[in-house]
């Protein structure tokens, strides 16, 4: 086991050295080569060394500082503490809602569907998966959706796999609908100056279009499974017995929690208007409102405040993000991404639509293999570099967001939601998803939805 | 006082290949909540406890959902309990076991039980073989005796 680990580390060093060598051949200077090599270590670590990725990020940042590739002040600036704090506050809020039983209550809502039919079931789980993903986050959302689907499928004694896949596909699509759906949403909003309102006007309708097309596609794809479910519903007489077994009444505390969450969403939705009214810097309130809500929650439940911070916040992932953002910022700081942006623009012959298409498909294909946060963190400084080359950045930001979320559907490791949901499926039902069982349906949905987005980005003036 | 002075020396154990259903029956019979799992070489390879049984039959996402959604037991739990008969002890047991040396002090055993939130610790000799088991009850009783309490 340990020998295998050493071989993998040697392979990692070889990959980093190769990236460094290639960068040097492309004419980059020593600092740019160091920045690219260190960033590539994080990329490879997410692919090969999941358990070591934070350790590798720690070492990488230290090397960047010691080699004077970046100074301490800029390192701290690039770490994007505002994004990390936003995610911490949202995790605290979600932790409270979980404890109050909101998600268990949502699960019962799905279990309570009246006059159940297979098509109705697919429609409800798809819409709820997407809406829940864009109002909390994709990982939290998928766990509850999977829990509900497994209960229904258990009741009707049918294979849950098609419905779990449908829910995952809808979750990834839903995660592009708002700033809250995916860490890349808040990351892009924070770097681009796009507001929640921009997301509601431009990303949310696109989410619905992609979702409705996906629902039609999966209904065709899984028509045999749907037919089987309809037969079972006829045989067992809908889910009345199941409904009678359920008992999660919305209690007073849950209603209060829902109130806090609802108000948070409302103020987040209005943040841009309020910022204009109070003459605040763009996105100041977007980032502050979750902090205010989380602060109130921790006053309300002060005895558990420490628990929310220690248990509900995924520090492992957030620390990785923090260091990753610092390393991505260094790419821009050294000018490495300016060189890359210039080359890319030459390659697409200065055509802004070809550039948008390249970013869209690049991020979609890239995020089907890589963690989309890693990919978007790498793309952001490149997109920022286009500004000095007189390219309109808006379509590029949308291309990055849509590609980064939709690409997650292409492979079974394309997004964290996929990995979490398929992990539960294997643990609960001993069903191991094969690469190709996922791939064909995932690829079809991924390509169709990315094509729709591509056309929209080319044709609709709102994205320019 | 040393651990070897208070531990239970007749250790009842199960083998990794034993049927999980039989192991659960043994737990019921012995009226205890956990057993050490010892392989043919006499090496401790895991612990089989009621907690592991619950972990197996309850949905793995339960902790994340926050609470259960049923008034009565859902069908899935009954089915999973039935399926335990097809599983071996090694498929359910916890592999990372906290142990203690027979020469360790009573205080050390108490510290481990309190900080690791466990109910019993297998006691090992120098050859790393299981020579006993010390339970939370044994420790509290020893402290009570030291304090001069009469224990029936």
Coordinates of C-alpha atoms in Angstrom, one line a residue:
Chain A
X1 CA 0.0 0.0 0.0
X2 CA 2.8 2.4 1.0
X3 CA 4.8 1.5 -2.1
X4 CA 1.8 2.3 -4.3
X5 CA 1.5 5.7 -2.6
X6 CA 5.2 6.5 -3.2
X7 CA 4.8 5.6 -6.9
X8 CA 1.7 7.9 -7.1
X9 CA 3.7 10.7 -5.5
X10 CA 6.6 10.2 -7.9
X11 CA 4.0 10.3 -10.7
X12 CA 2.6 13.5 -9.3
X13 CA 6.0 15.1 -9.2
X14 CA 6.7 14.0 -12.7
X15 CA 3.4 15.5 -13.9
X16 CA 4.2 18.8 -12.1
X17 CA 7.7 18.9 -13.6
X18 CA 6.2 18.2 -17.1
X19 CA 3.7 21.1 -16.7
X20 CA 6.6 23.3 -15.6
X21 CA 8.8 22.2 -18.5
X22 CA 6.0 22.8 -21.1
X23 CA 5.2 26.2 -19.6
X24 CA 8.9 27.2 -19.9
X25 CA 8.9 26.0 -23.6
X26 CA 6.0 28.3 -24.2
X27 CA 8.2 31.2 -23.2
X28 CA 6.8 31.9 -19.7
X29 CA 9.2 33.4 -17.1
X30 CA 10.3 31.6 -13.9
X31 CA 7.6 33.0 -11.6
X32 CA 4.9 32.1 -14.1
X33 CA 6.3 28.6 -14.4
X34 CA 6.3 28.2 -10.6
X35 CA 2.7 29.5 -10.3
X36 CA 1.4 27.2 -13.1
X37 CA 3.3 24.2 -11.7
X38 CA 2.0 24.8 -8.2
X39 CA -1.6 25.3 -9.4
X40 CA -1.3 22.1 -11.5
X41 CA -0.4 20.2 -8.3
X42 CA -3.8 21.1 -6.9
X43 CA -5.5 19.9 -10.1
X44 CA -3.7 16.6 -10.1
X45 CA -4.3 16.2 -6.4
X46 CA -8.0 16.3 -6.9
X47 CA -7.7 13.7 -9.6
X48 CA -5.2 11.3 -8.0
X49 CA -4.8 12.2 -4.3
X50 CA -8.2 13.2 -2.9
X51 CA -7.1 12.6 0.7
X52 CA -3.9 14.6 0.2
X53 CA -5.3 17.6 -1.6
X54 CA -5.4 19.9 1.4
X55 CA -1.8 18.9 2.4
X56 CA -0.6 19.5 -1.2
X57 CA -2.4 22.9 -1.2
X58 CA -0.7 23.9 2.1
X59 CA 2.7 23.0 0.7
X60 CA 2.0 24.7 -2.6
X61 CA 1.1 28.0 -1.0
X62 CA 4.2 27.9 1.2
X63 CA 6.4 27.3 -1.9
X64 CA 4.7 30.3 -3.7
X65 CA 5.6 32.5 -0.7
X66 CA 9.1 31.3 -0.1
X67 CA 10.0 31.6 -3.8
X68 CA 8.6 35.1 -3.8
X69 CA 6.2 34.2 -6.6
X70 CA 3.6 36.1 -4.6
X71 CA 3.8 38.3 -1.5
X72 CA 1.9 37.8 1.7
X73 CA -0.5 40.7 1.2
X74 CA -1.6 39.6 -2.2
X75 CA -1.8 36.0 -1.1
X76 CA -4.3 37.0 1.5
X77 CA -6.2 39.1 -1.0
X78 CA -6.5 36.3 -3.5
X79 CA -7.7 33.8 -0.9
X80 CA -11.2 35.4 -1.3
X81 CA -12.2 35.3 2.3
X82 CA -15.5 36.9 1.4
X83 CA -16.5 33.7 -0.6
X84 CA -15.3 31.4 2.2
X85 CA -17.3 33.4 4.8
X86 CA -20.4 33.3 2.6
X87 CA -20.1 29.5 2.4
X88 CA -19.5 29.2 6.1
X89 CA -22.6 31.2 6.9
X90 CA -24.7 29.3 4.5
X91 CA -23.5 26.0 6.0
X92 CA -24.4 27.2 9.5
X93 CA -27.9 28.1 8.2
X94 CA -28.4 24.7 6.5
X95 CA -27.1 23.0 9.7
X96 CA -29.9 24.7 11.7
X97 CA -32.6 23.8 9.1
X98 CA -31.4 20.2 9.2
X99 CA -31.6 20.1 12.9
X100 CA -35.1 21.7 12.9
X101 CA -36.2 18.9 10.6
X102 CA -36.9 21.0 7.5
X103 CA -35.4 18.4 5.1
X104 CA -37.1 15.5 6.8
X105 CA -40.3 17.5 6.3
X106 CA -39.5 18.1 2.7
X107 CA -38.9 14.3 2.2
X108 CA -42.4 13.7 3.6
X109 CA -43.8 16.1 1.1
X110 CA -42.5 14.0 -1.7
X111 CA -43.7 10.8 -0.1
X112 CA -47.2 12.4 0.2
X113 CA -47.7 13.0 -3.5
X114 CA -51.4 12.3 -4.2
X115 CA -52.7 10.2 -7.1
X116 CA -49.1 9.1 -7.9
X117 CA -48.1 8.2 -11.4
X118 CA -44.7 7.5 -12.8
X119 CA -44.5 10.6 -14.9
X120 CA -45.8 12.7 -12.0
X121 CA -43.1 11.2 -9.8
X122 CA -40.3 12.0 -12.3
X123 CA -41.6 15.5 -12.7
X124 CA -41.9 16.2 -9.0
X125 CA -38.5 14.8 -8.1
X126 CA -36.8 16.7 -11.0
X127 CA -38.4 20.0 -10.1
X128 CA -37.8 19.6 -6.4
X129 CA -34.2 18.5 -6.9
X130 CA -33.5 21.6 -9.1
X131 CA -35.3 24.1 -6.8
X132 CA -33.8 22.7 -3.6
X133 CA -30.3 22.7 -5.2
X134 CA -30.6 26.3 -6.2
X135 CA -31.9 27.4 -2.8
X136 CA -29.5 25.5 -0.5
X137 CA -26.7 23.8 -2.3
X138 CA -26.4 20.8 -4.6
X139 CA -24.8 18.4 -2.0
X140 CA -27.3 19.1 0.8
X141 CA -30.2 18.9 -1.7
X142 CA -29.2 15.6 -3.3
X143 CA -29.0 13.7 0.1
X144 CA -32.7 14.5 0.9
X145 CA -33.8 13.8 -2.6
X146 CA -32.1 10.4 -2.6
X147 CA -33.6 9.6 0.8
X148 CA -37.1 10.3 -0.5
X149 CA -36.6 8.4 -3.7
X150 CA -35.2 5.3 -1.9
X151 CA -38.3 5.3 0.4
X152 CA -40.8 5.5 -2.5
X153 CA -38.9 2.9 -4.5
X154 CA -38.7 0.6 -1.5
X155 CA -42.4 0.9 -1.0
X156 CA -43.2 0.0 -4.6
X157 CA -40.4 -2.6 -4.7
X158 CA -38.8 -1.1 -7.8
X159 CA -35.1 -0.4 -8.7
X160 CA -34.3 3.1 -7.6
X161 CA -31.3 3.7 -9.9
X162 CA -33.2 5.5 -12.8
X163 CA -34.9 7.9 -10.4
X164 CA -31.6 8.6 -8.5
X165 CA -29.9 9.4 -11.9
X166 CA -32.8 11.7 -12.8
X167 CA -32.6 13.5 -9.5
X168 CA -28.8 14.0 -9.9
X169 CA -29.2 15.3 -13.4
X170 CA -31.8 17.8 -12.2
X171 CA -29.7 18.7 -9.2
X172 CA -26.7 19.7 -11.3
X173 CA -28.9 21.7 -13.6
X174 CA -30.6 23.4 -10.7
X175 CA -27.3 24.3 -9.1
X176 CA -26.7 26.9 -11.9
X177 CA -30.0 28.7 -11.2
X178 CA -28.9 31.0 -8.4
X179 CA -25.8 32.2 -6.6
X180 CA -26.5 29.7 -3.8
X181 CA -26.7 26.5 -5.9
X182 CA -23.0 25.8 -6.3
X183 CA -19.8 27.3 -4.8
X184 CA -18.9 28.3 -8.4
X185 CA -22.0 30.6 -8.4
X186 CA -20.8 32.8 -5.5
X187 CA -17.2 32.6 -6.8
X188 CA -18.2 33.9 -10.2
X189 CA -20.6 36.5 -8.7
X190 CA -17.8 37.8 -6.3
X191 CA -15.2 38.1 -9.1
X192 CA -17.5 39.3 -11.9
X193 CA -19.7 41.7 -10.0
X194 CA -22.8 39.8 -11.3
X195 CA -25.7 40.1 -8.8
X196 CA -28.3 37.7 -7.5
X197 CA -30.8 39.6 -9.7
X198 CA -28.6 38.9 -12.7
X199 CA -28.7 35.2 -11.8
X200 CA -32.5 35.3 -11.4
X201 CA -33.0 37.1 -14.7
X202 CA -30.4 35.1 -16.7
X203 CA -29.5 31.9 -15.1
X204 CA -32.8 30.9 -13.5
X205 CA -34.8 30.9 -16.7
X206 CA -32.0 29.0 -18.4
X207 CA -32.1 26.4 -15.6
X208 CA -35.8 25.9 -16.2
X209 CA -35.4 25.5 -20.0
X210 CA -32.6 22.9 -19.4
X211 CA -34.6 21.2 -16.7
X212 CA -37.8 20.8 -18.8
X213 CA -35.9 19.4 -21.8
X214 CA -34.0 17.0 -19.5
X215 CA -37.3 15.8 -18.0
X216 CA -38.6 15.0 -21.5
X217 CA -35.4 13.3 -22.3
X218 CA -35.2 11.1 -19.2
X219 CA -38.9 10.2 -19.6
X220 CA -38.1 8.8 -23.0
X221 CA -34.8 7.2 -21.8
X222 CA -36.4 5.4 -18.9
X223 CA -39.8 4.7 -20.4
X224 CA -39.6 1.0 -19.5
X225 CA -38.8 1.8 -15.9
X226 CA -41.6 4.3 -15.7
X227 CA -44.0 1.7 -17.2
X228 CA -43.0 -0.7 -14.5
X229 CA -43.6 1.8 -11.8
X230 CA -47.1 2.6 -13.2
X231 CA -47.8 -1.2 -13.0
X232 CA -46.7 -1.3 -9.4
X233 CA -48.8 1.7 -8.5
X234 CA -51.8 0.0 -10.0
X235 CA -51.0 -3.3 -8.2
X236 CA -50.3 -1.7 -4.8
X237 CA -52.8 1.1 -5.0
X238 CA -50.8 4.3 -4.9
X239 CA -48.9 5.3 -1.8
X240 CA -51.8 5.7 0.7
X241 CA -50.3 3.3 3.3
X242 CA -47.0 5.1 3.0
X243 CA -48.7 8.5 3.6
X244 CA -50.3 7.1 6.7
X245 CA -46.9 6.0 8.1
X246 CA -45.4 9.4 7.8
X247 CA -45.2 11.8 10.7
X248 CA -43.1 15.0 10.5
X249 CA -45.5 17.8 11.4
X250 CA -44.0 21.3 10.8
X251 CA -43.5 22.4 14.4
X252 CA -43.2 25.9 15.7
X253 CA -39.4 25.9 15.7
X254 CA -39.3 24.6 12.1
X255 CA -41.7 27.4 11.1
X256 CA -39.3 29.9 12.7
X257 CA -36.3 28.4 11.0
X258 CA -38.2 28.5 7.7
X259 CA -38.9 32.2 8.4
X260 CA -35.3 33.0 8.9
X261 CA -34.3 31.1 5.8
X262 CA -37.1 32.7 3.8
X263 CA -36.0 36.2 4.9
X264 CA -32.4 35.4 4.1
X265 CA -33.4 34.4 0.5
X266 CA -35.6 37.5 0.2
X267 CA -32.8 39.8 1.2
X268 CA -30.3 38.0 -0.9
X269 CA -32.7 38.4 -3.9
X270 CA -33.0 42.2 -3.1
X271 CA -29.3 42.8 -2.3
X272 CA -28.5 44.7 -5.4
X273 CA -31.5 47.1 -5.0
X274 CA -30.5 47.7 -1.3
X275 CA -26.9 48.2 -2.2
X276 CA -27.9 50.9 -4.7
X277 CA -30.2 52.5 -2.2
X278 CA -27.6 52.6 0.6
X279 CA -24.7 53.3 -1.8
X280 CA -22.8 50.2 -0.9
X281 CA -20.2 48.5 -3.0
X282 CA -21.6 45.8 -5.4
X283 CA -22.2 42.5 -3.6
X284 CA -21.5 43.8 -0.1
X285 CA -25.0 42.7 1.0
X286 CA -25.0 39.5 -1.0
X287 CA -22.0 38.4 1.1
X288 CA -23.2 40.1 4.4
X289 CA -26.8 38.8 4.5
X290 CA -25.9 35.1 5.2
X291 CA -23.5 36.4 7.9
X292 CA -26.3 38.3 9.5
X293 CA -28.6 35.3 9.4
X294 CA -26.0 32.9 10.7
X295 CA -25.2 35.4 13.4
X296 CA -28.9 35.6 14.4
X297 CA -29.1 31.8 14.4
X298 CA -26.1 31.5 16.7
X299 CA -27.7 34.0 19.1
X300 CA -31.0 32.1 19.0
X301 CA -29.4 28.8 19.5
X302 CA -26.4 30.1 21.4
X303 CA -25.8 26.8 23.3
X304 CA -25.3 25.0 20.0
X305 CA -23.4 27.8 18.2
X306 CA -20.0 26.1 18.6
X307 CA -21.5 22.9 17.3
X308 CA -22.8 24.6 14.1
X309 CA -19.4 26.0 13.4
X310 CA -17.5 22.9 14.2
X311 CA -19.7 20.2 12.8
X312 CA -21.9 21.8 10.1
X313 CA -19.1 23.7 8.3
X314 CA -17.0 21.6 6.0
X315 CA -13.7 23.1 6.9
X316 CA -11.7 20.5 5.0
X317 CA -13.3 21.6 1.7
X318 CA -13.3 25.3 2.5
X319 CA -9.6 25.3 3.5
X320 CA -8.9 23.7 0.2
X321 CA -10.9 26.3 -1.6
X322 CA -9.2 29.1 0.2
X323 CA -5.7 27.9 -0.7
X324 CA -6.9 27.1 -4.3
X325 CA -8.2 30.6 -4.8
X326 CA -4.9 32.0 -3.5
X327 CA -3.0 29.9 -6.0
X328 CA -5.4 30.8 -8.8
X329 CA -4.9 34.5 -8.0
X330 CA -1.2 34.0 -8.2
X331 CA -1.6 32.8 -11.8
X332 CA -3.0 36.3 -12.7
X333 CA -0.6 38.1 -10.4
X334 CA 2.5 36.7 -12.2
X335 CA 0.9 37.3 -15.6
X336 CA 0.7 33.6 -16.6
X337 CA -3.0 33.8 -17.4
X338 CA -2.4 37.0 -19.5
X339 CA -0.1 35.0 -21.7
X340 CA -2.6 32.1 -21.9
X341 CA -5.5 34.5 -22.6
X342 CA -3.6 36.2 -25.4
X343 CA -2.8 32.8 -27.0
X344 CA -6.4 31.7 -26.7
X345 CA -7.7 34.9 -28.3
X346 CA -5.3 34.4 -31.2
X347 CA -6.4 30.8 -31.5
X348 CA -10.0 31.8 -31.9
X349 CA -9.0 34.6 -34.2
X350 CA -10.3 37.3 -31.9
X351 CA -13.9 36.1 -32.4
X352 CA -15.9 36.8 -29.2
X353 CA -18.5 34.1 -30.0
X354 CA -15.9 31.5 -30.6
X355 CA -14.2 32.5 -27.4
X356 CA -17.6 32.1 -25.5
X357 CA -18.1 28.7 -27.1
X358 CA -14.6 27.6 -26.1
X359 CA -15.0 28.7 -22.5
X360 CA -18.5 27.0 -22.4
X361 CA -17.4 23.7 -23.8
X362 CA -14.0 23.8 -22.1
X363 CA -15.6 24.3 -18.7
X364 CA -18.3 21.7 -19.4
X365 CA -15.8 19.0 -20.5
X366 CA -13.3 20.0 -17.9
X367 CA -15.8 19.8 -15.1
X368 CA -16.9 16.4 -16.2
X369 CA -13.5 15.1 -15.1
X370 CA -12.4 17.7 -12.5
X371 CA -14.0 19.3 -9.5
X372 CA -15.8 22.3 -11.0
X373 CA -14.5 24.6 -8.3
X374 CA -10.9 23.8 -9.3
X375 CA -11.8 24.3 -12.9
X376 CA -13.6 27.6 -12.4
X377 CA -10.9 28.9 -10.1
X378 CA -8.4 28.3 -12.9
X379 CA -10.6 29.9 -15.6
X380 CA -11.5 33.0 -13.6
X381 CA -8.0 34.7 -13.9
X382 CA -8.0 33.8 -17.5
X383 CA -11.4 35.4 -18.0
X384 CA -10.1 38.5 -16.0
X385 CA -7.1 38.7 -18.3
X386 CA -9.4 39.1 -21.3
X387 CA -10.4 42.5 -20.0
X388 CA -7.1 44.1 -20.9
X389 CA -7.6 42.6 -24.4
X390 CA -10.9 44.5 -24.9
X391 CA -13.1 41.5 -24.8
X392 CA -16.6 41.7 -23.3
X393 CA -16.5 39.6 -20.2
X394 CA -20.2 39.1 -19.5
X395 CA -20.9 36.2 -21.9
X396 CA -17.7 34.5 -20.7
X397 CA -18.8 34.6 -17.1
X398 CA -22.2 33.0 -18.0
X399 CA -20.4 30.4 -20.2
X400 CA -18.2 29.5 -17.3
X401 CA -21.1 29.1 -14.9
X402 CA -23.3 27.1 -17.2
X403 CA -20.5 24.9 -18.5
X404 CA -19.2 24.3 -14.9
X405 CA -22.6 23.1 -13.7
X406 CA -23.9 21.3 -16.8
X407 CA -20.6 19.4 -17.4
X408 CA -21.1 17.7 -14.0
X409 CA -23.8 15.6 -15.6
X410 CA -21.5 14.1 -18.3
X411 CA -19.6 11.5 -16.1
X412 CA -20.5 9.8 -12.8
X413 CA -17.6 11.7 -11.1
X414 CA -18.5 15.0 -12.7
X415 CA -19.8 16.7 -9.5
X416 CA -19.9 16.2 -5.8
X417 CA -23.7 15.6 -6.0
X418 CA -23.1 12.6 -8.3
X419 CA -20.5 11.1 -6.0
X420 CA -22.6 11.6 -2.8
X421 CA -25.8 10.2 -4.3
X422 CA -24.2 7.2 -6.0
X423 CA -22.3 6.5 -2.7
X424 CA -25.6 6.3 -0.8
X425 CA -27.2 4.1 -3.5
X426 CA -24.3 1.6 -3.2
X427 CA -24.4 1.6 0.6
X428 CA -28.2 1.3 0.8
X429 CA -29.0 -1.0 -2.1
X430 CA -25.6 -2.5 -3.0
X431 CA -26.0 -1.1 -6.5
X432 CA -22.7 -0.1 -8.0
X433 CA -23.1 2.3 -10.9
X434 CA -21.0 1.4 -13.9
X435 CA -19.3 4.2 -15.9
X436 CA -21.2 3.5 -19.0
X437 CA -24.6 3.0 -17.4
X438 CA -24.2 6.6 -16.3
X439 CA -22.3 7.9 -19.3
X440 CA -24.8 7.5 -22.1
X441 CA -27.7 9.2 -20.3
X442 CA -25.3 11.8 -18.6
X443 CA -23.6 12.5 -21.9
X444 CA -26.9 13.0 -23.8
X445 CA -28.3 15.3 -21.2
X446 CA -24.9 17.1 -20.8
X447 CA -24.5 17.7 -24.6
X448 CA -28.1 18.7 -25.2
X449 CA -28.3 21.2 -22.3
X450 CA -24.9 22.7 -23.1
X451 CA -25.9 23.0 -26.8
X452 CA -29.1 24.9 -25.7
X453 CA -27.0 27.2 -23.5
X454 CA -24.5 27.7 -26.3
X455 CA -27.3 28.8 -28.7
X456 CA -28.7 31.1 -26.0
X457 CA -25.3 32.7 -25.4
X458 CA -24.9 33.3 -29.1
X459 CA -28.3 34.5 -29.9
X460 CA -29.8 36.2 -26.9
X461 CA -28.6 39.8 -26.3
X462 CA -29.2 39.6 -22.5
X463 CA -26.0 37.5 -22.2
X464 CA -23.8 40.1 -23.9
Chain B
X1 CA -4.5 -0.4 40.4
X2 CA -3.7 -2.0 37.0
X3 CA -6.1 -2.9 34.3
X4 CA -5.2 -6.6 34.5
X5 CA -6.5 -6.6 38.1
X6 CA -10.0 -5.6 37.2
X7 CA -10.5 -6.9 33.7
X8 CA -12.8 -9.9 32.8
X9 CA -10.4 -12.7 31.9
X10 CA -12.9 -15.1 30.3
X11 CA -13.3 -13.3 27.0
X12 CA -16.1 -14.5 24.8
X13 CA -15.4 -13.6 21.2
X14 CA -16.6 -14.2 17.7
X15 CA -14.7 -15.0 14.5
X16 CA -14.7 -12.7 11.5
X17 CA -16.3 -15.4 9.3
X18 CA -19.1 -16.1 11.8
X19 CA -22.7 -15.4 10.7
X20 CA -23.8 -11.9 11.9
X21 CA -27.2 -13.4 13.0
X22 CA -25.4 -15.9 15.3
X23 CA -23.2 -13.1 16.7
X24 CA -26.3 -11.0 17.5
X25 CA -27.9 -14.0 19.2
X26 CA -24.8 -14.3 21.3
X27 CA -25.0 -10.7 22.3
X28 CA -28.6 -11.2 23.4
X29 CA -27.7 -14.4 25.3
X30 CA -24.8 -12.8 27.1
X31 CA -26.7 -9.6 27.7
X32 CA -23.9 -7.5 26.6
X33 CA -23.6 -4.9 23.8
X34 CA -20.4 -5.8 22.1
X35 CA -17.9 -8.6 21.4
X36 CA -14.3 -8.6 20.3
X37 CA -13.6 -10.3 16.9
X38 CA -10.6 -12.5 17.0
X39 CA -9.2 -14.4 14.0
X40 CA -7.7 -17.9 13.8
X41 CA -4.2 -16.6 14.7
X42 CA -5.6 -15.2 17.9
X43 CA -5.3 -11.6 16.6
X44 CA -7.9 -9.0 17.4
X45 CA -9.3 -7.8 14.1
X46 CA -12.4 -5.8 15.1
X47 CA -15.3 -5.2 17.5
X48 CA -18.9 -6.3 16.8
X49 CA -21.4 -4.2 18.7
X50 CA -25.1 -3.4 18.7
X51 CA -24.2 0.0 17.4
X52 CA -22.7 -1.7 14.2
X53 CA -26.0 -3.6 13.8
X54 CA -28.0 -0.4 14.1
X55 CA -25.7 1.3 11.6
X56 CA -26.3 -1.5 9.2
X57 CA -30.0 -1.5 9.3
X58 CA -30.7 2.2 9.6
X59 CA -30.4 4.4 6.4
X60 CA -26.9 5.7 6.0
X61 CA -28.3 9.2 5.3
X62 CA -30.3 9.4 8.5
X63 CA -27.8 11.6 10.3
X64 CA -27.8 14.1 7.4
X65 CA -31.6 14.2 7.0
X66 CA -31.8 15.3 10.6
X67 CA -34.7 13.0 11.8
X68 CA -36.8 10.0 10.8
X69 CA -39.9 10.5 8.7
X70 CA -42.0 7.5 9.9
X71 CA -44.2 6.8 12.9
X72 CA -43.7 3.1 12.4
X73 CA -40.6 1.1 11.2
X74 CA -40.4 1.3 7.4
X75 CA -40.2 -1.9 5.4
X76 CA -36.6 -1.2 4.5
X77 CA -35.4 -1.7 8.1
X78 CA -37.3 -5.0 8.4
X79 CA -35.8 -6.2 5.1
X80 CA -32.3 -5.2 6.2
X81 CA -32.6 -7.0 9.5
X82 CA -33.7 -10.1 7.6
X83 CA -30.6 -9.8 5.4
X84 CA -28.3 -9.8 8.4
X85 CA -28.5 -13.6 8.2
X86 CA -26.6 -13.5 4.9
X87 CA -23.8 -11.3 6.2
X88 CA -20.7 -12.3 8.1
X89 CA -19.4 -10.6 11.3
X90 CA -16.4 -9.1 9.3
X91 CA -18.9 -7.2 7.0
X92 CA -20.4 -5.4 10.0
X93 CA -17.6 -5.1 12.5
X94 CA -15.7 -1.9 13.3
X95 CA -12.1 -2.5 12.3
X96 CA -10.4 0.4 14.1
X97 CA -10.3 -0.9 17.7
X98 CA -9.0 1.0 20.6
X99 CA -7.1 -1.3 22.9
X100 CA -5.2 -1.1 26.2
X101 CA -2.1 -2.8 27.6
X102 CA -2.7 -5.1 30.6
X103 CA -0.1 -3.2 32.5
X104 CA -1.9 0.2 32.0
X105 CA -3.4 2.0 35.0
X106 CA -7.1 2.1 35.9
X107 CA -7.0 5.9 35.3
X108 CA -5.7 5.4 31.8
X109 CA -8.6 3.0 31.0
X110 CA -11.1 5.5 32.5
X111 CA -9.6 8.3 30.4
X112 CA -9.9 6.2 27.2
X113 CA -13.5 5.2 27.9
X114 CA -14.5 8.8 28.6
X115 CA -12.6 10.5 25.8
X116 CA -13.2 7.9 23.1
X117 CA -16.9 7.5 24.0
X118 CA -16.7 3.7 24.1
X119 CA -18.1 1.2 26.6
X120 CA -15.4 -1.5 26.8
X121 CA -11.7 -1.9 25.9
X122 CA -10.0 -5.1 24.8
X123 CA -6.9 -5.7 26.9
X124 CA -3.8 -7.0 25.2
X125 CA -0.6 -8.6 26.5
X126 CA 2.9 -8.0 25.2
X127 CA 2.4 -10.4 22.2
X128 CA -0.7 -8.3 21.3
X129 CA -3.0 -11.2 22.1
X130 CA -6.4 -10.5 23.8
X131 CA -6.1 -11.5 27.5
X132 CA -9.2 -9.7 28.8
X133 CA -11.7 -7.0 28.4
X134 CA -12.3 -4.0 30.7
X135 CA -15.8 -2.5 30.7
X136 CA -17.0 0.9 32.0
X137 CA -18.9 -0.9 34.7
X138 CA -15.6 -2.6 35.9
X139 CA -13.9 0.8 36.2
X140 CA -16.7 2.5 38.1
X141 CA -17.0 -0.5 40.5
X142 CA -13.2 -0.4 41.2
X143 CA -13.4 3.3 42.0
X144 CA -16.4 2.7 44.2
X145 CA -14.5 -0.1 46.1
X146 CA -11.4 2.2 46.5
X147 CA -13.7 4.8 48.0
X148 CA -14.9 2.3 50.5
X149 CA -18.4 1.6 49.1
X150 CA -19.9 -1.8 49.7
X151 CA -20.9 -3.4 46.4
X152 CA -23.1 -6.4 46.4

